[in-house]
Amino acid sequence: QRKPPSILTIGEINRLMDQPQGDDPKAIRDRAMLELLYGTGIKVSELINLDVEDLDVNDEKIKCHSSNKERIINVGNRALSYLKLYLEEGRNQLVRSKGEKSLFVNFHGRRMTRQGFWKIIKQYKEMANIDKEITPHTLRHSFAVHLMDNGADIRAVQKILGHSDLSTTQIYSQIQSEMKKQSCVKSHPKLS
């Protein structure tokens, strides 16, 4: 049986998001990536495979490509504001070639890699003093559980995440139930 994925609390998400500080291109890029990943629940592979043309700022959507699938995903105001800032003030300073189409680029001006993004997550996790094991996929899992905690229907979450099978999405219901159970145990004087 697989170990359930690690889920961050809202407080931990906020601490993680607050770590990229300043107005240098790296901080602007990192905040935009974190906000987009958590704000949409897209996969890390979808994030790093985004091209500039996949972002429609006016329509507030992104087009994600993953294993022969294409999904159009709404982008919330918060993530969109960081994406706009990145496009206006960060990306142009990082890109080295006019022909570079990647939305998120590294210091070499080329497409961000999974390993590069993993290092970014690890760095900010340490800075935020989060003790849990975090992978880039942790933000996707946290996004799904937080949606359900706030009343989203499991089928809506399935559609947003792009799961073809509902059983894949049901893991989040189980995590949500376990988290509620643990919260009750901690809160009840006779159970803790």
PDB file of C-alpha atoms in Angstrom:
ATOM      1  CA  GLN A   1       0.000   0.000   0.000  1.00  0.00           C
ATOM      2  CA  ARG A   2       1.296   3.407  -0.975  1.00  0.00           C
ATOM      3  CA  LYS A   3       2.098   6.004   1.655  1.00  0.00           C
ATOM      4  CA  PRO A   4      -0.415   8.879   1.508  1.00  0.00           C
ATOM      5  CA  PRO A   5       1.030  12.058   0.044  1.00  0.00           C
ATOM      6  CA  SER A   6       2.235  14.845   2.296  1.00  0.00           C
ATOM      7  CA  ILE A   7      -0.195  17.754   2.556  1.00  0.00           C
ATOM      8  CA  LEU A   8       0.718  21.255   3.648  1.00  0.00           C
ATOM      9  CA  THR A   9      -1.553  23.291   5.868  1.00  0.00           C
ATOM     10  CA  ILE A  10      -2.741  26.698   4.662  1.00  0.00           C
ATOM     11  CA  GLY A  11      -0.246  28.264   7.092  1.00  0.00           C
ATOM     12  CA  GLU A  12       2.605  26.216   5.643  1.00  0.00           C
ATOM     13  CA  ILE A  13       1.536  27.114   2.094  1.00  0.00           C
ATOM     14  CA  ASN A  14       1.550  30.796   3.034  1.00  0.00           C
ATOM     15  CA  ARG A  15       5.001  30.522   4.620  1.00  0.00           C
ATOM     16  CA  LEU A  16       6.345  28.727   1.559  1.00  0.00           C
ATOM     17  CA  MET A  17       4.843  31.290  -0.834  1.00  0.00           C
ATOM     18  CA  ASP A  18       6.311  34.165   1.182  1.00  0.00           C
ATOM     19  CA  GLN A  19       9.899  32.934   0.858  1.00  0.00           C
ATOM     20  CA  PRO A  20      10.812  34.338  -2.563  1.00  0.00           C
ATOM     21  CA  GLN A  21      11.585  37.915  -1.489  1.00  0.00           C
ATOM     22  CA  GLY A  22      12.718  40.946  -3.419  1.00  0.00           C
ATOM     23  CA  ASP A  23      12.441  42.224  -6.940  1.00  0.00           C
ATOM     24  CA  ASP A  24      15.266  40.295  -8.564  1.00  0.00           C
ATOM     25  CA  PRO A  25      14.301  38.089 -11.550  1.00  0.00           C
ATOM     26  CA  LYS A  26      14.822  34.816  -9.637  1.00  0.00           C
ATOM     27  CA  ALA A  27      12.522  35.800  -6.758  1.00  0.00           C
ATOM     28  CA  ILE A  28       9.864  37.058  -9.172  1.00  0.00           C
ATOM     29  CA  ARG A  29      10.091  33.856 -11.239  1.00  0.00           C
ATOM     30  CA  ASP A  30      10.032  31.576  -8.205  1.00  0.00           C
ATOM     31  CA  ARG A  31       6.982  33.275  -6.687  1.00  0.00           C
ATOM     32  CA  ALA A  32       5.147  33.077 -10.024  1.00  0.00           C
ATOM     33  CA  MET A  33       5.938  29.353 -10.341  1.00  0.00           C
ATOM     34  CA  LEU A  34       4.869  28.551  -6.766  1.00  0.00           C
ATOM     35  CA  GLU A  35       1.658  30.584  -7.033  1.00  0.00           C
ATOM     36  CA  LEU A  36       0.747  29.026 -10.380  1.00  0.00           C
ATOM     37  CA  LEU A  37       1.478  25.478  -9.225  1.00  0.00           C
ATOM     38  CA  TYR A  38      -0.559  25.784  -6.023  1.00  0.00           C
ATOM     39  CA  GLY A  39      -3.215  28.064  -7.541  1.00  0.00           C
ATOM     40  CA  THR A  40      -4.099  25.677 -10.365  1.00  0.00           C
ATOM     41  CA  GLY A  41      -3.049  22.219  -9.169  1.00  0.00           C
ATOM     42  CA  ILE A  42      -1.143  21.543 -12.384  1.00  0.00           C
ATOM     43  CA  LYS A  43       1.594  18.930 -12.462  1.00  0.00           C
ATOM     44  CA  VAL A  44       5.239  19.954 -12.290  1.00  0.00           C
ATOM     45  CA  SER A  45       5.773  18.573 -15.799  1.00  0.00           C
ATOM     46  CA  GLU A  46       2.932  20.806 -17.036  1.00  0.00           C
ATOM     47  CA  LEU A  47       4.445  23.818 -15.258  1.00  0.00           C
ATOM     48  CA  ILE A  48       7.910  23.469 -16.738  1.00  0.00           C
ATOM     49  CA  ASN A  49       6.557  22.612 -20.198  1.00  0.00           C
ATOM     50  CA  LEU A  50       4.527  25.825 -20.439  1.00  0.00           C
ATOM     51  CA  ASP A  51       5.490  28.140 -23.269  1.00  0.00           C
ATOM     52  CA  VAL A  52       4.763  31.867 -23.255  1.00  0.00           C
ATOM     53  CA  GLU A  53       2.063  31.303 -25.877  1.00  0.00           C
ATOM     54  CA  ASP A  54       0.279  28.863 -23.513  1.00  0.00           C
ATOM     55  CA  LEU A  55      -0.557  31.744 -21.176  1.00  0.00           C
ATOM     56  CA  ASP A  56      -3.550  33.901 -22.064  1.00  0.00           C
ATOM     57  CA  VAL A  57      -3.369  36.810 -19.630  1.00  0.00           C
ATOM     58  CA  ASN A  58      -6.511  38.488 -20.996  1.00  0.00           C
ATOM     59  CA  ASP A  59      -8.638  35.344 -20.803  1.00  0.00           C
ATOM     60  CA  GLU A  60      -6.936  34.314 -17.507  1.00  0.00           C
ATOM     61  CA  LYS A  61      -6.169  30.776 -18.703  1.00  0.00           C
ATOM     62  CA  ILE A  62      -3.233  28.499 -19.388  1.00  0.00           C
ATOM     63  CA  LYS A  63      -3.010  25.646 -21.857  1.00  0.00           C
ATOM     64  CA  CYS A  64      -1.247  22.609 -20.382  1.00  0.00           C
ATOM     65  CA  HIS A  65       0.182  19.709 -22.347  1.00  0.00           C
ATOM     66  CA  SER A  66       0.715  16.358 -20.679  1.00  0.00           C
ATOM     67  CA  SER A  67       1.010  12.865 -22.198  1.00  0.00           C
ATOM     68  CA  ASN A  68      -1.045  13.511 -25.342  1.00  0.00           C
ATOM     69  CA  LYS A  69      -3.626  15.512 -23.380  1.00  0.00           C
ATOM     70  CA  GLU A  70      -4.272  19.213 -23.542  1.00  0.00           C
ATOM     71  CA  ARG A  71      -6.126  21.017 -20.780  1.00  0.00           C
ATOM     72  CA  ILE A  72      -7.286  24.609 -20.514  1.00  0.00           C
ATOM     73  CA  ILE A  73      -7.092  25.777 -16.900  1.00  0.00           C
ATOM     74  CA  ASN A  74      -8.375  28.956 -15.295  1.00  0.00           C
ATOM     75  CA  VAL A  75      -5.785  31.017 -13.449  1.00  0.00           C
ATOM     76  CA  GLY A  76      -6.892  32.913 -10.359  1.00  0.00           C
ATOM     77  CA  ASN A  77      -6.173  36.581  -9.755  1.00  0.00           C
ATOM     78  CA  ARG A  78      -3.362  35.991  -7.285  1.00  0.00           C
ATOM     79  CA  ALA A  79      -1.337  33.665  -9.531  1.00  0.00           C
ATOM     80  CA  LEU A  80      -2.138  35.834 -12.544  1.00  0.00           C
ATOM     81  CA  SER A  81      -0.757  38.960 -10.869  1.00  0.00           C
ATOM     82  CA  TYR A  82       2.555  37.183 -10.146  1.00  0.00           C
ATOM     83  CA  LEU A  83       2.675  35.822 -13.705  1.00  0.00           C
ATOM     84  CA  LYS A  84       2.176  39.322 -15.129  1.00  0.00           C
ATOM     85  CA  LEU A  85       4.934  40.672 -12.894  1.00  0.00           C
ATOM     86  CA  TYR A  86       7.239  37.867 -14.022  1.00  0.00           C
ATOM     87  CA  LEU A  87       6.517  38.560 -17.703  1.00  0.00           C
ATOM     88  CA  GLU A  88       7.015  42.305 -17.240  1.00  0.00           C
ATOM     89  CA  GLU A  89      10.019  42.358 -14.906  1.00  0.00           C
ATOM     90  CA  GLY A  90      11.629  38.940 -14.545  1.00  0.00           C
ATOM     91  CA  ARG A  91      11.609  36.761 -17.621  1.00  0.00           C
ATOM     92  CA  ASN A  92      13.300  39.223 -19.991  1.00  0.00           C
ATOM     93  CA  GLN A  93      16.273  39.468 -17.640  1.00  0.00           C
ATOM     94  CA  LEU A  94      16.667  35.677 -17.522  1.00  0.00           C
ATOM     95  CA  VAL A  95      16.162  34.844 -21.200  1.00  0.00           C
ATOM     96  CA  ARG A  96      19.334  34.843 -23.300  1.00  0.00           C
ATOM     97  CA  SER A  97      17.860  34.029 -26.717  1.00  0.00           C
ATOM     98  CA  LYS A  98      15.075  35.972 -28.433  1.00  0.00           C
ATOM     99  CA  GLY A  99      13.709  32.694 -29.773  1.00  0.00           C
ATOM    100  CA  GLU A 100      13.249  31.120 -26.308  1.00  0.00           C
ATOM    101  CA  LYS A 101       9.599  30.130 -26.025  1.00  0.00           C
ATOM    102  CA  SER A 102       9.651  28.585 -22.511  1.00  0.00           C
ATOM    103  CA  LEU A 103       7.596  30.487 -19.971  1.00  0.00           C
ATOM    104  CA  PHE A 104       9.846  29.600 -17.030  1.00  0.00           C
ATOM    105  CA  VAL A 105      13.582  29.694 -17.631  1.00  0.00           C
ATOM    106  CA  ASN A 106      16.644  29.038 -15.492  1.00  0.00           C
ATOM    107  CA  PHE A 107      19.789  31.174 -15.070  1.00  0.00           C
ATOM    108  CA  HIS A 108      21.117  29.846 -18.357  1.00  0.00           C
ATOM    109  CA  GLY A 109      18.077  31.295 -20.093  1.00  0.00           C
ATOM    110  CA  ARG A 110      16.737  27.874 -21.019  1.00  0.00           C
ATOM    111  CA  ARG A 111      13.652  25.921 -19.942  1.00  0.00           C
ATOM    112  CA  MET A 112      13.423  25.197 -16.214  1.00  0.00           C
ATOM    113  CA  THR A 113      13.999  21.508 -15.444  1.00  0.00           C
ATOM    114  CA  ARG A 114      12.250  19.265 -12.924  1.00  0.00           C
ATOM    115  CA  GLN A 115      15.503  18.991 -10.964  1.00  0.00           C
ATOM    116  CA  GLY A 116      15.912  22.761 -10.982  1.00  0.00           C
ATOM    117  CA  PHE A 117      12.412  23.276  -9.666  1.00  0.00           C
ATOM    118  CA  TRP A 118      12.938  20.536  -7.049  1.00  0.00           C
ATOM    119  CA  LYS A 119      15.940  22.474  -5.721  1.00  0.00           C
ATOM    120  CA  ILE A 120      13.869  25.657  -5.562  1.00  0.00           C
ATOM    121  CA  ILE A 121      11.153  23.917  -3.521  1.00  0.00           C
ATOM    122  CA  LYS A 122      13.736  22.393  -1.188  1.00  0.00           C
ATOM    123  CA  GLN A 123      15.434  25.750  -0.621  1.00  0.00           C
ATOM    124  CA  TYR A 124      12.184  27.544   0.241  1.00  0.00           C
ATOM    125  CA  LYS A 125      10.976  24.656   2.421  1.00  0.00           C
ATOM    126  CA  GLU A 126      14.101  25.060   4.552  1.00  0.00           C
ATOM    127  CA  MET A 127      13.726  28.843   4.672  1.00  0.00           C
ATOM    128  CA  ALA A 128      10.062  28.466   5.725  1.00  0.00           C
ATOM    129  CA  ASN A 129      11.007  26.009   8.512  1.00  0.00           C
ATOM    130  CA  ILE A 130       8.616  23.337   7.255  1.00  0.00           C
ATOM    131  CA  ASP A 131       9.474  19.955   8.748  1.00  0.00           C
ATOM    132  CA  LYS A 132       7.408  17.841   6.352  1.00  0.00           C
ATOM    133  CA  GLU A 133       8.875  16.167   3.326  1.00  0.00           C
ATOM    134  CA  ILE A 134       7.906  18.300   0.346  1.00  0.00           C
ATOM    135  CA  THR A 135       8.145  17.517  -3.316  1.00  0.00           C
ATOM    136  CA  PRO A 136       6.890  19.700  -6.154  1.00  0.00           C
ATOM    137  CA  HIS A 137       3.860  17.375  -6.294  1.00  0.00           C
ATOM    138  CA  THR A 138       3.032  18.265  -2.665  1.00  0.00           C
ATOM    139  CA  LEU A 139       1.571  21.562  -3.874  1.00  0.00           C
ATOM    140  CA  ARG A 140      -0.783  19.683  -6.229  1.00  0.00           C
ATOM    141  CA  HIS A 141      -1.903  17.367  -3.426  1.00  0.00           C
ATOM    142  CA  SER A 142      -2.377  20.291  -1.039  1.00  0.00           C
ATOM    143  CA  PHE A 143      -4.366  22.196  -3.678  1.00  0.00           C
ATOM    144  CA  ALA A 144      -6.767  19.247  -4.084  1.00  0.00           C
ATOM    145  CA  VAL A 145      -7.312  18.700  -0.352  1.00  0.00           C
ATOM    146  CA  HIS A 146      -7.778  22.433   0.288  1.00  0.00           C
ATOM    147  CA  LEU A 147     -10.372  22.595  -2.507  1.00  0.00           C
ATOM    148  CA  MET A 148     -12.305  19.750  -0.922  1.00  0.00           C
ATOM    149  CA  ASP A 149     -11.942  21.264   2.550  1.00  0.00           C
ATOM    150  CA  ASN A 150     -13.657  24.351   1.179  1.00  0.00           C
ATOM    151  CA  GLY A 151     -16.587  22.419  -0.261  1.00  0.00           C
ATOM    152  CA  ALA A 152     -15.494  21.501  -3.789  1.00  0.00           C
ATOM    153  CA  ASP A 153     -17.175  18.396  -5.161  1.00  0.00           C
ATOM    154  CA  ILE A 154     -14.881  15.433  -5.820  1.00  0.00           C
ATOM    155  CA  ARG A 155     -15.934  15.317  -9.482  1.00  0.00           C
ATOM    156  CA  ALA A 156     -15.029  18.991  -9.896  1.00  0.00           C
ATOM    157  CA  VAL A 157     -11.616  18.294  -8.345  1.00  0.00           C
ATOM    158  CA  GLN A 158     -11.212  15.291 -10.669  1.00  0.00           C
ATOM    159  CA  LYS A 159     -11.863  17.517 -13.679  1.00  0.00           C
ATOM    160  CA  ILE A 160      -9.534  20.292 -12.493  1.00  0.00           C
ATOM    161  CA  LEU A 161      -6.697  17.833 -11.883  1.00  0.00           C
ATOM    162  CA  GLY A 162      -7.301  16.083 -15.205  1.00  0.00           C
ATOM    163  CA  HIS A 163      -7.768  12.624 -13.660  1.00  0.00           C
ATOM    164  CA  SER A 164      -9.423  10.211 -16.073  1.00  0.00           C
ATOM    165  CA  ASP A 165     -10.491   7.887 -13.239  1.00  0.00           C
ATOM    166  CA  LEU A 166     -12.376   9.061 -10.146  1.00  0.00           C
ATOM    167  CA  SER A 167     -10.548   6.497  -7.983  1.00  0.00           C
ATOM    168  CA  THR A 168      -7.343   8.507  -8.489  1.00  0.00           C
ATOM    169  CA  THR A 169      -9.046  11.568  -6.995  1.00  0.00           C
ATOM    170  CA  GLN A 170     -10.614   9.646  -4.079  1.00  0.00           C
ATOM    171  CA  ILE A 171      -7.264   9.519  -2.272  1.00  0.00           C
ATOM    172  CA  TYR A 172      -7.894  13.173  -1.375  1.00  0.00           C
ATOM    173  CA  SER A 173     -11.187  12.286   0.330  1.00  0.00           C
ATOM    174  CA  GLN A 174      -9.333   9.692   2.400  1.00  0.00           C
ATOM    175  CA  ILE A 175      -6.610  12.197   3.316  1.00  0.00           C
ATOM    176  CA  GLN A 176      -9.249  14.775   4.207  1.00  0.00           C
ATOM    177  CA  SER A 177     -11.052  12.270   6.481  1.00  0.00           C
ATOM    178  CA  GLU A 178      -7.797  11.283   8.191  1.00  0.00           C
ATOM    179  CA  MET A 179      -6.857  14.923   8.768  1.00  0.00           C
ATOM    180  CA  LYS A 180     -10.269  15.635  10.325  1.00  0.00           C
ATOM    181  CA  LYS A 181      -9.917  12.560  12.549  1.00  0.00           C
ATOM    182  CA  GLN A 182      -6.463  13.673  13.743  1.00  0.00           C
ATOM    183  CA  SER A 183      -7.786  17.175  14.403  1.00  0.00           C
ATOM    184  CA  CYS A 184     -10.613  15.746  16.558  1.00  0.00           C
ATOM    185  CA  VAL A 185      -8.185  13.573  18.522  1.00  0.00           C
ATOM    186  CA  LYS A 186      -5.959  16.584  19.219  1.00  0.00           C
ATOM    187  CA  SER A 187      -8.931  18.742  20.221  1.00  0.00           C
ATOM    188  CA  HIS A 188     -10.718  16.285  22.518  1.00  0.00           C
ATOM    189  CA  PRO A 189      -9.324  16.135  26.075  1.00  0.00           C
ATOM    190  CA  LYS A 190     -10.149  12.419  26.497  1.00  0.00           C
ATOM    191  CA  LEU A 191      -8.808  11.253  23.116  1.00  0.00           C
ATOM    192  CA  SER A 192      -5.355  12.835  23.033  1.00  0.00           C
TER     193      SER A 192
END
